[in-house]
């Protein structure tokens, strides 16, 4: 079976020492919808959806493994917070990052 190409550009951002988001890596990814949910934050309903971003393995990506809260993905002008990291059987071929978006857009100033 033929694999889909890595054809979607994403930007991985991380929190810097001052708590500000900075561009960290630009990668090409395969993107697939993971799911959608309605989240309840303090009584408010928010629609959220998640995408899985599969990228080629890089050693640098291991920084995300136990620190998902410090990373987010910018894709198609939307912000996806990283909620899961999967290096299948630690084979170091590809990494799947699950990102959740709550409708927040990305704006550069």
PDB file of C-alpha atoms in Angstrom:
ATOM      1  CA  UNK A   1       0.000   0.000   0.000  1.00  0.00           C
ATOM      2  CA  UNK A   2       1.343   3.402  -1.000  1.00  0.00           C
ATOM      3  CA  UNK A   3       1.976   5.882   1.823  1.00  0.00           C
ATOM      4  CA  UNK A   4       0.523   9.365   1.619  1.00  0.00           C
ATOM      5  CA  UNK A   5       3.172  12.053   1.188  1.00  0.00           C
ATOM      6  CA  UNK A   6       4.308  14.435   3.896  1.00  0.00           C
ATOM      7  CA  UNK A   7       2.665  17.377   2.152  1.00  0.00           C
ATOM      8  CA  UNK A   8       1.302  19.752   4.818  1.00  0.00           C
ATOM      9  CA  UNK A   9       3.537  22.448   6.284  1.00  0.00           C
ATOM     10  CA  UNK A  10       3.378  22.868  10.053  1.00  0.00           C
ATOM     11  CA  UNK A  11       5.269  25.048  12.504  1.00  0.00           C
ATOM     12  CA  UNK A  12       6.141  23.674  15.914  1.00  0.00           C
ATOM     13  CA  UNK A  13       6.385  26.327  18.585  1.00  0.00           C
ATOM     14  CA  UNK A  14       7.710  26.028  22.123  1.00  0.00           C
ATOM     15  CA  UNK A  15       7.607  28.166  25.210  1.00  0.00           C
ATOM     16  CA  UNK A  16      10.760  30.172  25.765  1.00  0.00           C
ATOM     17  CA  UNK A  17      12.255  31.108  29.149  1.00  0.00           C
ATOM     18  CA  UNK A  18       9.929  34.122  29.373  1.00  0.00           C
ATOM     19  CA  UNK A  19       6.783  32.074  28.773  1.00  0.00           C
ATOM     20  CA  UNK A  20       6.384  33.365  25.212  1.00  0.00           C
ATOM     21  CA  UNK A  21       5.764  31.137  22.191  1.00  0.00           C
ATOM     22  CA  UNK A  22       8.627  30.992  19.692  1.00  0.00           C
ATOM     23  CA  UNK A  23       8.923  29.205  16.363  1.00  0.00           C
ATOM     24  CA  UNK A  24      11.033  26.096  16.880  1.00  0.00           C
ATOM     25  CA  UNK A  25      10.782  23.792  13.833  1.00  0.00           C
ATOM     26  CA  UNK A  26       9.081  23.914  10.442  1.00  0.00           C
ATOM     27  CA  UNK A  27       8.209  20.444   9.194  1.00  0.00           C
ATOM     28  CA  UNK A  28       6.208  18.695   6.531  1.00  0.00           C
ATOM     29  CA  UNK A  29       3.514  16.400   7.899  1.00  0.00           C
ATOM     30  CA  UNK A  30       0.751  14.000   7.061  1.00  0.00           C
ATOM     31  CA  UNK A  31      -2.406  15.302   8.661  1.00  0.00           C
ATOM     32  CA  UNK A  32      -5.458  13.305   9.656  1.00  0.00           C
ATOM     33  CA  UNK A  33      -8.482  14.162  11.741  1.00  0.00           C
ATOM     34  CA  UNK A  34      -8.345  12.406  15.100  1.00  0.00           C
ATOM     35  CA  UNK A  35     -11.702  13.428  16.455  1.00  0.00           C
ATOM     36  CA  UNK A  36     -13.920  16.130  17.790  1.00  0.00           C
ATOM     37  CA  UNK A  37     -15.433  16.816  21.162  1.00  0.00           C
ATOM     38  CA  UNK A  38     -17.301  19.371  23.112  1.00  0.00           C
ATOM     39  CA  UNK A  39     -15.398  20.486  26.164  1.00  0.00           C
ATOM     40  CA  UNK A  40     -16.869  22.096  29.224  1.00  0.00           C
ATOM     41  CA  UNK A  41     -14.646  24.662  30.919  1.00  0.00           C
ATOM     42  CA  UNK A  42     -16.203  26.080  34.074  1.00  0.00           C
ATOM     43  CA  UNK A  43     -19.703  25.756  32.689  1.00  0.00           C
ATOM     44  CA  UNK A  44     -18.886  27.139  29.242  1.00  0.00           C
ATOM     45  CA  UNK A  45     -19.230  24.851  26.240  1.00  0.00           C
ATOM     46  CA  UNK A  46     -16.446  24.920  23.675  1.00  0.00           C
ATOM     47  CA  UNK A  47     -16.178  22.974  20.476  1.00  0.00           C
ATOM     48  CA  UNK A  48     -12.782  21.342  20.056  1.00  0.00           C
ATOM     49  CA  UNK A  49     -11.299  19.043  17.488  1.00  0.00           C
ATOM     50  CA  UNK A  50      -8.045  17.206  17.165  1.00  0.00           C
ATOM     51  CA  UNK A  51      -5.724  16.332  14.325  1.00  0.00           C
ATOM     52  CA  UNK A  52      -2.863  13.868  14.174  1.00  0.00           C
ATOM     53  CA  UNK A  53       0.297  15.291  12.627  1.00  0.00           C
ATOM     54  CA  UNK A  54       2.698  12.578  11.480  1.00  0.00           C
ATOM     55  CA  UNK A  55       6.233  13.812  10.790  1.00  0.00           C
ATOM     56  CA  UNK A  56       9.539  12.177   9.981  1.00  0.00           C
ATOM     57  CA  UNK A  57      11.555  11.431  13.092  1.00  0.00           C
ATOM     58  CA  UNK A  58      14.184  13.943  14.218  1.00  0.00           C
ATOM     59  CA  UNK A  59      16.218  13.614  17.423  1.00  0.00           C
ATOM     60  CA  UNK A  60      15.073  17.106  18.405  1.00  0.00           C
ATOM     61  CA  UNK A  61      11.450  15.919  18.605  1.00  0.00           C
ATOM     62  CA  UNK A  62      12.274  13.869  21.696  1.00  0.00           C
ATOM     63  CA  UNK A  63      12.104  17.166  23.634  1.00  0.00           C
ATOM     64  CA  UNK A  64       8.309  16.947  23.286  1.00  0.00           C
ATOM     65  CA  UNK A  65       8.066  13.418  24.752  1.00  0.00           C
ATOM     66  CA  UNK A  66       7.486  14.324  28.418  1.00  0.00           C
ATOM     67  CA  UNK A  67       6.867  18.045  27.924  1.00  0.00           C
ATOM     68  CA  UNK A  68       3.861  18.240  25.622  1.00  0.00           C
ATOM     69  CA  UNK A  69       2.514  21.244  27.541  1.00  0.00           C
ATOM     70  CA  UNK A  70       5.472  23.318  26.310  1.00  0.00           C
ATOM     71  CA  UNK A  71       4.692  22.792  22.613  1.00  0.00           C
ATOM     72  CA  UNK A  72       2.030  23.705  20.122  1.00  0.00           C
ATOM     73  CA  UNK A  73       1.493  23.349  16.377  1.00  0.00           C
ATOM     74  CA  UNK A  74       0.461  26.057  13.950  1.00  0.00           C
ATOM     75  CA  UNK A  75      -1.420  24.618  10.987  1.00  0.00           C
ATOM     76  CA  UNK A  76      -3.566  26.552   8.531  1.00  0.00           C
ATOM     77  CA  UNK A  77      -3.580  29.582  10.853  1.00  0.00           C
ATOM     78  CA  UNK A  78      -4.981  27.559  13.761  1.00  0.00           C
ATOM     79  CA  UNK A  79      -3.321  26.711  17.064  1.00  0.00           C
ATOM     80  CA  UNK A  80      -3.168  23.049  18.098  1.00  0.00           C
ATOM     81  CA  UNK A  81      -1.872  22.244  21.573  1.00  0.00           C
ATOM     82  CA  UNK A  82       0.149  19.025  21.659  1.00  0.00           C
ATOM     83  CA  UNK A  83      -1.598  16.415  23.793  1.00  0.00           C
ATOM     84  CA  UNK A  84       0.174  13.232  22.724  1.00  0.00           C
ATOM     85  CA  UNK A  85       3.508  12.077  21.299  1.00  0.00           C
ATOM     86  CA  UNK A  86       3.874   8.646  19.656  1.00  0.00           C
ATOM     87  CA  UNK A  87       7.149   7.251  18.319  1.00  0.00           C
ATOM     88  CA  UNK A  88       5.721   3.840  17.397  1.00  0.00           C
ATOM     89  CA  UNK A  89       7.687   1.147  19.258  1.00  0.00           C
ATOM     90  CA  UNK A  90      10.514   3.707  19.499  1.00  0.00           C
ATOM     91  CA  UNK A  91      11.564   2.821  15.976  1.00  0.00           C
ATOM     92  CA  UNK A  92      12.457   6.444  15.171  1.00  0.00           C
ATOM     93  CA  UNK A  93      10.844   6.401  11.717  1.00  0.00           C
ATOM     94  CA  UNK A  94       7.972   8.809  12.271  1.00  0.00           C
ATOM     95  CA  UNK A  95       6.381  10.595  15.205  1.00  0.00           C
ATOM     96  CA  UNK A  96       2.672  11.223  15.560  1.00  0.00           C
ATOM     97  CA  UNK A  97       1.697  14.351  17.445  1.00  0.00           C
ATOM     98  CA  UNK A  98      -1.923  14.746  18.445  1.00  0.00           C
ATOM     99  CA  UNK A  99      -2.927  18.379  18.505  1.00  0.00           C
ATOM    100  CA  UNK A 100      -6.143  19.798  19.925  1.00  0.00           C
ATOM    101  CA  UNK A 101      -7.625  23.064  18.709  1.00  0.00           C
ATOM    102  CA  UNK A 102     -10.337  24.940  20.559  1.00  0.00           C
ATOM    103  CA  UNK A 103     -10.887  27.489  17.806  1.00  0.00           C
ATOM    104  CA  UNK A 104      -7.950  29.719  18.666  1.00  0.00           C
ATOM    105  CA  UNK A 105      -6.433  31.366  15.616  1.00  0.00           C
ATOM    106  CA  UNK A 106      -2.791  32.264  15.151  1.00  0.00           C
ATOM    107  CA  UNK A 107      -1.879  35.861  14.487  1.00  0.00           C
ATOM    108  CA  UNK A 108       1.632  37.162  14.021  1.00  0.00           C
ATOM    109  CA  UNK A 109       2.183  40.715  15.218  1.00  0.00           C
TER     110      UNK A 109
END
